[in-house]
Every structure is written in C-alpha cells, then in structure tokens.
CSV table of C-alpha atoms in Angstrom, one decimal:
chain,number,residue,atom,x,y,z
A,1,MET,CA,30.9,13.3,-4.1
A,2,SER,CA,33.9,12.1,-6.4
A,3,ALA,CA,34.3,13.4,-9.7
A,4,GLU,CA,33.7,10.7,-11.7
A,5,ARG,CA,34.8,10.5,-15.3
A,6,PRO,CA,32.8,8.3,-18.0
A,7,ALA,CA,34.6,5.0,-18.6
A,8,PRO,CA,36.7,4.9,-21.6
A,9,GLY,CA,34.6,3.9,-24.7
A,10,THR,CA,31.4,5.0,-23.2
A,11,LEU,CA,31.7,8.7,-24.1
A,12,ARG,CA,30.9,8.5,-27.8
A,13,PRO,CA,27.7,6.8,-27.6
A,14,ARG,CA,26.5,8.6,-24.8
A,15,GLY,CA,24.5,11.2,-26.7
A,16,ARG,CA,23.0,8.6,-29.0
A,17,THR,CA,21.9,6.2,-25.7
A,18,GLU,CA,20.5,9.1,-24.1
A,19,ARG,CA,18.3,10.4,-27.0
A,20,VAL,CA,17.2,7.0,-27.1
A,21,ARG,CA,16.3,6.8,-23.4
A,22,GLN,CA,14.4,9.9,-23.5
A,23,ALA,CA,12.7,9.0,-26.8
A,24,VAL,CA,11.6,5.3,-25.0
A,25,ILE,CA,10.3,7.4,-21.7
A,26,ALA,CA,8.5,9.7,-23.7
A,27,ALA,CA,6.9,6.9,-25.9
A,28,THR,CA,6.1,4.6,-22.9
A,29,ARG,CA,4.0,7.7,-21.4
A,30,ALA,CA,2.2,8.1,-24.6
A,31,VAL,CA,1.3,4.9,-25.1
A,32,LEU,CA,0.2,4.5,-21.4
A,33,VAL,CA,-2.2,7.7,-22.4
A,34,GLU,CA,-3.4,6.2,-25.1
A,35,VAL,CA,-4.1,2.7,-24.7
A,36,GLY,CA,-3.4,2.5,-20.5
A,37,TYR,CA,-1.3,-0.5,-19.1
A,38,GLU,CA,-3.2,-3.2,-20.6
A,39,GLY,CA,-2.1,-2.0,-24.1
A,40,LEU,CA,1.7,-1.4,-23.3
A,41,SER,CA,4.0,-3.6,-25.2
A,42,ILE,CA,7.6,-3.4,-26.2
A,43,GLU,CA,6.6,-3.6,-29.6
A,44,ARG,CA,4.3,-0.4,-29.3
A,45,VAL,CA,6.7,1.6,-27.4
A,46,ALA,CA,9.3,1.0,-29.9
A,47,ASP,CA,7.1,1.8,-32.8
A,48,LYS,CA,6.2,5.2,-31.3
A,49,ALA,CA,10.0,6.2,-30.1
A,50,GLY,CA,11.1,5.3,-33.6
A,51,VAL,CA,13.9,2.7,-32.1
A,52,ALA,CA,14.2,-1.1,-33.2
A,53,LYS,CA,12.4,-3.3,-31.2
A,54,SER,CA,15.6,-5.4,-30.4
A,55,THR,CA,17.1,-2.2,-29.1
A,56,VAL,CA,14.4,-2.0,-26.7
A,57,TYR,CA,14.5,-5.9,-25.6
A,58,ARG,CA,18.1,-5.6,-25.0
A,59,ARG,CA,18.0,-2.4,-22.7
A,60,TRP,CA,14.8,-2.8,-20.7
A,61,ARG,CA,13.8,-6.4,-21.4
A,62,ASP,CA,9.8,-6.3,-20.4
A,63,THR,CA,7.2,-3.8,-19.8
A,64,ALA,CA,8.1,-3.7,-16.3
A,65,GLY,CA,11.4,-2.6,-17.4
A,66,LEU,CA,10.0,0.4,-19.2
A,67,LEU,CA,7.6,1.4,-16.3
A,68,MET,CA,11.1,1.5,-14.2
A,69,GLU,CA,12.8,3.6,-16.1
A,70,LEU,CA,9.6,5.9,-16.6
A,71,LEU,CA,9.4,5.9,-13.0
A,72,ASN,CA,12.4,7.0,-12.4
A,73,GLU,CA,12.1,10.2,-14.3
A,74,VAL,CA,8.6,11.1,-13.4
A,75,VAL,CA,9.3,10.8,-9.5
A,76,ALA,CA,12.4,12.6,-9.9
A,77,VAL,CA,10.9,15.7,-12.1
A,78,GLU,CA,7.2,15.6,-10.3
A,79,ILE,CA,8.4,15.3,-6.7
A,80,PRO,CA,11.1,17.3,-6.0
A,81,LEU,CA,13.0,17.6,-2.7
A,82,ALA,CA,12.3,21.0,-1.1
A,83,ASP,CA,15.4,22.6,1.2
A,84,THR,CA,13.3,25.6,2.9
A,85,GLY,CA,15.3,25.4,6.2
A,86,THR,CA,12.7,23.9,8.5
A,87,VAL,CA,12.0,20.2,8.5
A,88,ASP,CA,8.3,21.2,9.3
A,89,GLU,CA,7.9,22.7,6.0
A,90,ASP,CA,10.2,20.4,3.8
A,91,LEU,CA,8.0,17.5,4.7
A,92,ARG,CA,4.8,19.1,4.3
A,93,ARG,CA,6.0,19.8,0.9
A,94,LEU,CA,6.9,16.6,0.3
A,95,ALA,CA,3.8,14.9,1.3
A,96,VAL,CA,1.5,17.1,-0.6
A,97,GLN,CA,3.6,16.6,-3.7
A,98,ILE,CA,2.7,12.8,-3.6
A,99,SER,CA,-0.5,13.4,-2.8
A,100,ARG,CA,-0.7,15.6,-6.2
A,101,PHE,CA,1.3,13.1,-7.9
A,102,PHE,CA,-1.8,10.4,-7.7
A,103,THR,CA,-4.1,13.3,-9.2
A,104,ASP,CA,-1.9,13.4,-12.4
A,105,HIS,CA,-3.4,10.2,-14.2
A,106,VAL,CA,-0.8,9.1,-15.9
A,107,ALA,CA,2.2,9.4,-13.3
A,108,GLY,CA,-0.4,7.7,-10.9
A,109,SER,CA,-1.3,5.1,-13.0
A,110,LEU,CA,2.1,4.4,-13.6
A,111,VAL,CA,2.6,3.5,-10.1
A,112,LEU,CA,-0.2,1.3,-9.3
A,113,ALA,CA,0.5,-0.5,-12.4
A,114,LEU,CA,3.8,-1.2,-11.1
A,115,ILE,CA,2.8,-2.4,-7.8
A,116,ALA,CA,0.0,-4.4,-9.0
A,117,GLU,CA,2.6,-6.2,-11.6
A,118,SER,CA,5.0,-6.7,-8.5
A,119,VAL,CA,2.3,-8.7,-6.2
A,120,HIS,CA,2.8,-11.6,-8.7
A,121,ASN,CA,6.1,-10.8,-10.4
A,122,ALA,CA,9.1,-11.1,-8.5
A,123,PRO,CA,11.6,-9.2,-10.6
A,124,ALA,CA,9.3,-6.3,-10.6
A,125,ALA,CA,9.1,-6.5,-6.8
A,126,GLU,CA,12.9,-6.3,-6.6
A,127,GLY,CA,12.9,-3.4,-9.1
A,128,LEU,CA,10.3,-1.4,-6.9
A,129,ARG,CA,12.3,-2.2,-3.6
A,130,GLU,CA,15.7,-0.8,-5.5
A,131,PHE,CA,13.9,2.0,-6.6
A,132,TRP,CA,12.3,3.3,-3.3
A,133,THR,CA,15.2,2.2,-1.1
A,134,ARG,CA,17.0,4.8,-3.6
A,135,ARG,CA,14.6,7.3,-3.5
A,136,ASN,CA,14.1,7.1,-0.1
A,137,THR,CA,17.6,7.7,1.1
A,138,GLN,CA,17.8,10.6,-1.3
A,139,ALA,CA,14.5,11.9,0.6
A,140,ALA,CA,16.2,11.3,4.0
A,141,GLU,CA,18.5,13.9,3.5
A,142,ILE,CA,15.7,16.5,4.7
A,143,VAL,CA,15.7,14.3,8.1
A,144,HIS,CA,19.7,14.5,8.2
A,145,ARG,CA,19.5,18.1,8.0
A,146,ALA,CA,16.8,18.5,10.8
A,147,ILE,CA,18.7,16.5,13.0
A,148,ALA,CA,22.1,18.4,12.5
A,149,ARG,CA,19.9,21.7,12.8
A,150,GLY,CA,18.7,20.3,16.1
A,151,GLU,CA,14.7,20.0,14.7
A,152,LEU,CA,14.7,16.2,15.5
A,153,PRO,CA,16.4,13.7,18.0
A,154,GLU,CA,19.6,12.6,17.1
A,155,ALA,CA,18.6,8.9,17.4
A,156,THR,CA,16.2,9.6,14.6
A,157,ASP,CA,15.4,6.8,11.7
A,158,PRO,CA,15.6,9.3,8.5
A,159,VAL,CA,14.3,6.9,6.3
A,160,GLU,CA,11.7,5.6,8.7
A,161,VAL,CA,10.6,9.2,9.0
A,162,ILE,CA,10.4,9.2,4.8
A,163,ARG,CA,8.0,6.0,5.0
A,164,MET,CA,6.0,7.7,7.5
A,165,ILE,CA,5.2,10.6,5.0
A,166,GLY,CA,4.1,8.3,2.1
A,167,ALA,CA,2.4,5.2,4.0
A,168,PRO,CA,-0.7,6.8,4.9
A,169,LEU,CA,-1.5,7.7,1.3
A,170,TYR,CA,-0.5,4.5,-0.4
A,171,TYR,CA,-2.4,2.9,2.7
A,172,ARG,CA,-5.7,5.0,1.2
A,173,LEU,CA,-4.7,4.5,-2.4
A,174,LEU,CA,-4.3,0.9,-2.4
A,175,VAL,CA,-5.7,-0.9,0.5
A,176,THR,CA,-8.9,1.3,1.8
A,177,HIS,CA,-9.6,3.0,-1.4
A,178,GLU,CA,-10.9,5.9,0.8
A,179,PRO,CA,-10.2,9.4,-1.1
A,180,PHE,CA,-7.4,11.5,0.0
A,181,ASP,CA,-6.3,15.2,-0.8
A,182,GLU,CA,-3.7,17.9,0.5
A,183,THR,CA,-5.2,17.8,4.3
A,184,VAL,CA,-4.7,13.7,4.7
A,185,ALA,CA,-0.8,14.7,3.2
A,186,GLU,CA,-0.6,17.7,5.4
A,187,ARG,CA,-1.7,15.0,8.7
A,188,ALA,CA,0.3,12.6,7.4
A,189,ALA,CA,3.6,15.1,7.6
A,190,ALA,CA,2.5,16.2,10.8
A,191,ALA,CA,2.0,13.1,12.5
A,192,ALA,CA,5.9,11.6,11.0
A,193,LEU,CA,7.3,14.5,12.9
A,194,ALA,CA,5.3,14.1,16.4
A,195,ALA,CA,6.2,10.6,16.5
A,196,ALA,CA,9.6,11.3,15.4
A,197,ARG,CA,9.8,14.1,18.2
A,198,ALA,CA,8.8,11.5,20.6
A,199,GLY,CA,11.3,9.4,19.9
A,200,SER,CA,9.1,6.9,18.2
A,201,LEU,CA,11.2,6.6,15.1
A,202,ASP,CA,14.4,5.9,16.4
A,203,GLN,CA,16.9,3.8,14.9
A,204,PRO,CA,16.4,0.4,16.0
A,205,SER,CA,18.4,-0.7,18.5
A,206,ARG,CA,21.3,-2.6,17.7
A,207,THR,CA,21.6,-4.5,20.8
A,208,ALA,CA,17.9,-5.9,20.5
B,1,MET,CA,-27.6,-2.1,19.9
B,2,SER,CA,-31.2,-3.2,19.1
B,3,ALA,CA,-32.3,-6.5,19.3
B,4,GLU,CA,-32.4,-7.4,15.8
B,5,ARG,CA,-34.8,-10.3,14.7
B,6,PRO,CA,-33.8,-12.0,11.0
B,7,ALA,CA,-36.4,-10.8,8.4
B,8,PRO,CA,-39.3,-13.2,7.9
B,9,GLY,CA,-38.5,-16.1,5.6
B,10,THR,CA,-34.6,-15.8,6.1
B,11,LEU,CA,-35.0,-17.9,9.1
B,12,ARG,CA,-35.6,-21.4,7.4
B,13,PRO,CA,-32.7,-21.3,4.6
B,14,ARG,CA,-30.0,-19.7,6.9
B,15,GLY,CA,-28.5,-23.3,8.0
B,16,ARG,CA,-28.3,-24.4,4.5
B,17,THR,CA,-27.1,-20.9,3.2
B,18,GLU,CA,-24.5,-20.9,6.3
B,19,ARG,CA,-23.3,-24.4,5.1
B,20,VAL,CA,-22.7,-23.1,1.8
B,21,ARG,CA,-20.8,-20.2,2.7
B,22,GLN,CA,-18.7,-22.1,5.2
B,23,ALA,CA,-17.9,-24.8,2.6
B,24,VAL,CA,-17.2,-22.1,-0.3
B,25,ILE,CA,-14.8,-20.3,2.1
B,26,ALA,CA,-13.2,-23.5,2.8
B,27,ALA,CA,-13.0,-24.5,-1.1
B,28,THR,CA,-11.9,-21.1,-1.6
B,29,ARG,CA,-9.0,-21.2,0.4
B,30,ALA,CA,-8.0,-24.9,-0.4
B,31,VAL,CA,-8.1,-24.0,-4.2
B,32,LEU,CA,-5.6,-20.6,-3.4
B,33,VAL,CA,-3.3,-23.0,-1.4
B,34,GLU,CA,-3.1,-25.7,-4.1
B,35,VAL,CA,-2.7,-23.7,-7.6
B,36,GLY,CA,-2.5,-20.3,-6.1
B,37,TYR,CA,-4.7,-17.0,-7.5
B,38,GLU,CA,-4.0,-17.8,-10.9
B,39,GLY,CA,-5.6,-21.0,-10.9
B,40,LEU,CA,-8.7,-19.8,-9.0
B,41,SER,CA,-12.0,-20.1,-10.5
B,42,ILE,CA,-15.8,-20.2,-10.2
B,43,GLU,CA,-15.4,-23.5,-11.5
B,44,ARG,CA,-13.0,-25.2,-9.2
B,45,VAL,CA,-14.4,-23.5,-5.9
B,46,ALA,CA,-17.8,-25.0,-6.9
B,47,ASP,CA,-16.4,-28.4,-7.5
B,48,LYS,CA,-14.5,-28.6,-4.5
B,49,ALA,CA,-17.2,-27.0,-2.2
B,50,GLY,CA,-19.5,-29.5,-3.9
B,51,VAL,CA,-22.0,-27.2,-4.5
B,52,ALA,CA,-23.4,-26.2,-7.7
B,53,LYS,CA,-21.7,-23.8,-10.3
B,54,SER,CA,-24.9,-21.7,-10.3
B,55,THR,CA,-25.3,-21.1,-7.2
B,56,VAL,CA,-21.7,-19.6,-6.8
B,57,TYR,CA,-22.1,-17.7,-9.2
B,58,ARG,CA,-25.6,-16.3,-8.4
B,59,ARG,CA,-24.1,-15.5,-4.7
B,60,TRP,CA,-20.1,-14.4,-5.4
B,61,ARG,CA,-20.7,-13.6,-9.2
B,62,ASP,CA,-16.5,-13.8,-9.5
B,63,THR,CA,-13.5,-14.4,-8.2
B,64,ALA,CA,-13.1,-11.3,-6.7
B,65,GLY,CA,-16.4,-12.0,-4.5
B,66,LEU,CA,-14.9,-15.2,-3.4
B,67,LEU,CA,-11.7,-13.6,-2.2
B,68,MET,CA,-13.9,-11.1,-0.4
B,69,GLU,CA,-16.0,-13.4,1.7
B,70,LEU,CA,-12.6,-15.3,2.8
B,71,LEU,CA,-11.0,-11.9,3.5
B,72,ASN,CA,-14.3,-11.5,5.9
B,73,GLU,CA,-13.8,-14.5,7.4
B,74,VAL,CA,-9.9,-14.7,7.8
B,75,VAL,CA,-9.3,-11.4,9.0
B,76,ALA,CA,-12.2,-11.8,11.7
B,77,VAL,CA,-10.6,-14.9,13.1
B,78,GLU,CA,-7.2,-14.1,12.6
B,79,ILE,CA,-6.7,-10.8,13.5
B,80,PRO,CA,-8.8,-10.7,16.9
B,81,LEU,CA,-9.3,-7.2,18.5
B,82,ALA,CA,-7.7,-6.8,22.0
B,83,ASP,CA,-9.4,-5.3,24.9
B,84,THR,CA,-6.6,-5.6,27.3
B,85,GLY,CA,-7.4,-1.9,29.5
B,86,THR,CA,-4.6,0.1,27.8
B,87,VAL,CA,-4.5,1.4,24.4
B,88,ASP,CA,-1.0,1.0,24.2
B,89,GLU,CA,-1.5,-2.8,24.5
B,90,ASP,CA,-4.2,-3.3,22.7
B,91,LEU,CA,-2.4,-1.1,19.6
B,92,ARG,CA,0.7,-3.2,19.9
B,93,ARG,CA,-1.1,-6.5,19.4
B,94,LEU,CA,-3.4,-5.0,16.8
B,95,ALA,CA,0.1,-4.4,14.8
B,96,VAL,CA,2.1,-7.7,15.7
B,97,GLN,CA,-1.2,-9.2,14.3
B,98,ILE,CA,-1.2,-7.4,11.1
B,99,SER,CA,2.5,-8.4,10.7
B,100,ARG,CA,1.7,-12.0,11.1
B,101,PHE,CA,-1.1,-12.2,9.1
B,102,PHE,CA,1.5,-11.8,6.3
B,103,THR,CA,3.7,-14.3,7.3
B,104,ASP,CA,1.0,-17.0,6.9
B,105,HIS,CA,1.2,-17.5,3.3
B,106,VAL,CA,-2.7,-18.0,2.6
B,107,ALA,CA,-4.0,-15.1,3.9
B,108,GLY,CA,-1.6,-12.8,3.0
B,109,SER,CA,-1.1,-13.6,-0.7
B,110,LEU,CA,-5.4,-13.3,-0.4
B,111,VAL,CA,-5.1,-9.7,0.8
B,112,LEU,CA,-2.3,-9.0,-1.8
B,113,ALA,CA,-4.1,-10.7,-4.7
B,114,LEU,CA,-7.3,-8.9,-3.5
B,115,ILE,CA,-5.1,-5.6,-3.9
B,116,ALA,CA,-3.7,-6.2,-7.1
B,117,GLU,CA,-6.8,-6.7,-8.5
B,118,SER,CA,-8.4,-4.0,-7.2
B,119,VAL,CA,-5.9,-1.5,-9.2
B,120,HIS,CA,-7.6,-2.5,-12.3
B,121,ASN,CA,-11.2,-3.6,-11.4
B,122,ALA,CA,-13.2,-0.9,-9.8
B,123,PRO,CA,-16.1,-3.4,-8.2
B,124,ALA,CA,-12.9,-5.0,-6.6
B,125,ALA,CA,-11.8,-1.7,-5.2
B,126,GLU,CA,-15.3,-0.8,-4.1
B,127,GLY,CA,-15.6,-4.0,-2.3
B,128,LEU,CA,-12.0,-3.2,-0.4
B,129,ARG,CA,-13.0,0.1,0.4
B,130,GLU,CA,-16.4,-1.1,1.9
B,131,PHE,CA,-14.8,-4.3,4.1
B,132,TRP,CA,-11.7,-1.8,5.2
B,133,THR,CA,-14.5,0.9,6.2
B,134,ARG,CA,-16.2,-1.8,8.2
B,135,ARG,CA,-13.3,-3.4,9.5
B,136,ASN,CA,-11.5,0.0,10.8
B,137,THR,CA,-14.7,1.5,12.4
B,138,GLN,CA,-14.7,-1.7,14.3
B,139,ALA,CA,-10.9,-1.5,15.5
B,140,ALA,CA,-11.4,1.9,16.4
B,141,GLU,CA,-13.6,0.9,19.3
B,142,ILE,CA,-9.9,0.4,20.8
B,143,VAL,CA,-9.4,4.1,20.5
B,144,HIS,CA,-13.0,5.2,21.6
B,145,ARG,CA,-12.3,3.1,24.7
B,146,ALA,CA,-8.7,4.7,25.1
B,147,ILE,CA,-10.2,8.1,25.0
B,148,ALA,CA,-13.1,7.4,27.3
B,149,ARG,CA,-10.5,6.5,29.7
B,150,GLY,CA,-8.5,9.6,29.3
B,151,GLU,CA,-5.2,7.7,27.6
B,152,LEU,CA,-6.0,9.7,24.5
B,153,PRO,CA,-7.1,13.3,23.6
B,154,GLU,CA,-10.8,13.8,23.1
B,155,ALA,CA,-10.6,15.3,19.7
B,156,THR,CA,-8.5,11.9,18.4
B,157,ASP,CA,-9.8,10.8,15.2
B,158,PRO,CA,-10.2,7.2,16.2
B,159,VAL,CA,-10.2,5.7,12.6
B,160,GLU,CA,-6.9,7.5,11.6
B,161,VAL,CA,-5.2,5.9,14.6
B,162,ILE,CA,-6.2,2.6,13.0
B,163,ARG,CA,-5.2,3.4,9.6
B,164,MET,CA,-1.7,4.6,11.1
B,165,ILE,CA,-1.3,1.0,12.5
B,166,GLY,CA,-1.4,-0.7,9.1
B,167,ALA,CA,-0.2,1.9,6.9
B,168,PRO,CA,3.6,1.3,7.4
B,169,LEU,CA,3.1,-2.4,7.3
B,170,TYR,CA,1.3,-2.2,3.8
B,171,TYR,CA,3.5,0.3,2.7
B,172,ARG,CA,6.4,-1.9,3.2
B,173,LEU,CA,4.4,-5.0,1.8
B,174,LEU,CA,3.3,-3.1,-1.5
B,175,VAL,CA,5.1,-0.1,-1.9
B,176,THR,CA,8.7,-0.5,-1.1
B,177,HIS,CA,8.8,-4.3,-0.9
B,178,GLU,CA,11.0,-4.1,2.2
B,179,PRO,CA,11.1,-6.6,4.7
B,180,PHE,CA,9.1,-6.2,8.1
B,181,ASP,CA,9.0,-7.8,11.3
B,182,GLU,CA,7.5,-7.6,14.9
B,183,THR,CA,9.7,-4.8,15.9
B,184,VAL,CA,8.3,-2.9,12.8
B,185,ALA,CA,4.9,-3.4,14.0
B,186,GLU,CA,5.6,-2.2,17.3
B,187,ARG,CA,7.2,0.6,15.9
B,188,ALA,CA,4.4,1.6,13.9
B,189,ALA,CA,2.1,1.4,17.1
B,190,ALA,CA,4.1,3.3,19.1
B,191,ALA,CA,4.3,5.7,16.5
B,192,ALA,CA,0.4,6.3,15.9
B,193,LEU,CA,0.1,6.5,19.8
B,194,ALA,CA,3.1,9.5,19.7
B,195,ALA,CA,0.9,11.3,17.1
B,196,ALA,CA,-2.2,11.0,18.5
B,197,ARG,CA,-1.0,12.1,21.7
B,198,ALA,CA,0.6,14.9,20.3
B,199,GLY,CA,-2.8,16.1,18.6
B,200,SER,CA,-1.7,15.2,15.0
B,201,LEU,CA,-4.1,12.7,14.6
B,202,ASP,CA,-7.4,14.6,15.5
B,203,GLN,CA,-10.7,14.6,13.2
B,204,PRO,CA,-10.4,16.9,10.7
B,205,SER,CA,-11.9,20.6,11.8
B,206,ARG,CA,-15.0,21.0,10.5
B,207,THR,CA,-14.4,24.9,10.1
B,208,ALA,CA,-11.4,24.6,7.7
C-alpha cells in the first residue's frame, strides 16, 4: 500500500533484468512444450533464451526454480481473480478457471511436474508452500469482500474457503485420477459457500 | 451379495499364493523403511521375501505394482470404516484416520510415492484410479446408511461426500505443503456434512 521506490542502484539494471526474466520464462515454457519435463534443463533454457548459462544458474539455481518462476507468471495470467460484486459468482469463476487451467497442457503439466518433484525434493516443496500461501492470500480477498458485504459470516476463515475451491479438483487430478469438468468445479464452489454459510469454515478457535 | 465360490483350480494354490502375497507385502514395506522409495526394486523385495524374482515380476510387474498391493493392505487395515450409528461421527473418524495415516511415515510416504509416480506413469495413474474408485465406493456406505436414516438428503451423492473428506488433506499434503492435524481433518468432515445438508453435494442432474 505504501509507495515503494526501488532501492538505489537497482534502477539501471531493472530493464535488462526483467527482459532476461521474460526470456527465461518464455524459454522454459517452450522447452516444456518441445521436450517435456524430463528434457527440461538449465542448459536448454539458457540456450533458447539466449542468456548465459551462469546467469540462469545464479538466479534460478535449478529446474525447480525455473518451474516456480513460470508458475508465478502462468497462474497470475491464466487464473485472474474476479470482482463481480457477489461471492457466489467470484468463487464460481475461480473454480471454473482452475479446472480450465488443467485442460491447458503446458500450464497443467507444469503444476503436475512441480507437485511430483515436491514429493521427493524439500526445496521444491518449500517453494510450493510459499507460492500457494501468497496466492491463496491474494485470492482470499474475494472472501474478505464477501464478509464486508455481509454475504458470509464474520468468523469465516477466508483462506480456508479458497482452499476448499481448489481441493476437490486437485484431489481428482492427483489422488483418484478421476476426470473433472466445469460441473465438478461449480459444485466445489457451491460446497465451499454452503460450508462457510453453515459456519463450518470458521477461523480455528484460539482457545481450543 | 451372492455366495461366491472360488473358481475351480484356484483353491489348491490359494494358501501358497496368499503366503507369497503377505511375504511380498511385508518385504515391500520393510524395503521402503530401510532404503526408501528410491531404493525400492523388484530384486530387493524378492530377496527379502524369500521369493523367486520371476514370481514377483510375473505377479506385480514393477515397483508401482508392489506399491499398489501394499496400498490395498495398508489402507484397509489402517483406515477402518466406522459404523457408530451417526454420520457425523463416522465421517469425523474417517477424516481423523486419514490425517493420522500421514503421520505414519511408511504408509504416508507410500501414498506420496505412488502419487508422484502417477504424474508421469499412466499405468500407475490407472492403478490409483481403480484403487480409489473401489475404496471410495466402500467408504460411501457410510453415506448410504446416513441417507437411509434420514440424516442426509436423498439426492446426496455418497461418493462425493467421501471425496470431500479426503480432498482438503491431500490438498495441503501435495499442493500447498501446509501442515495439517486432526483439527483440519474434523473441519473437513464438518464442511462436507454442511455442504451435503445444503444440497450442494447432490448427484449431478441427469437432465443437465
């Protein structure tokens, strides 16, 4: 909320740094499309981006770092957060957009690859935890607005409502491997709202 | 429900077959504890079980097959399905047992390893789909009984209620890597029940 100025000395390289970032994101995406997750390497990405290998190593460290950078970009662009004036519609759109995200082969396989990686790779797991904490906090603005408008109980835990939107989709995608579509997504949104309205998604009690 | 008799010719080897199966399950578990998923191999399991490698290859094909066999056994034993007389208590116990399952290192890492494998391995994904379809259909008996007792609306989709119990736990475990405990589990059960009672987990309409 405060007007932040870049720290001294960071202004000059800003343009180049951002250009490198965009080139590396585009290259990571292209390499994933061409050769898949198995073929992703720092070398291939640096080559395609026209950036020195050492730069990519220094800034992103490994393929998990590259995937996380791409994830940030892709989720922000492809799952925009709606503000339609009603929580039912905002959450319905969020659920539908998450389900569509996984019909896009690149974006979907990116998230799946990161999740598979995170099972055996603690830094990847920590990266995902940080990413989702930030992202779900942003998305929870939808629920904060709903509480302010009196659409949901004051005690509602906003982030828990957001978790309930994604959870049924990821459950099918990762655990049961059952198909899902927009009907499944809409049902997830409706269920989260019903649970919140019944007081089942309240903030955990501090005294418990 | 019909009294099934074993097919002719399967009776005699039953005892040995079952002994081999139990030995292989125990060996798979022991190898996982000793050297982890990365070290799991048909050779190691056959060796520890005292069974011919060719037998293990023929029956289980690969490590995913071994893990699926262990999964069947472990889930049936460690997550029993309650029948306490009320759906609230049956589902609360189910949720708590799923969360405890993942504090058991071997059982939890087994499921995680299978899920990671399933992202890049179609037969493993199909194995998980078959396993969870069977398992969630069994667990849905809890919801069928609740509908018969008038505790939940007639139109409730029993398997969807069961999915809603597990989904928030797997979401934290696999996607956001946030911690969870029995409070999270109990909230998942309460939310699933509230959504079902509000009619948000009804069977998908056939006419839609």
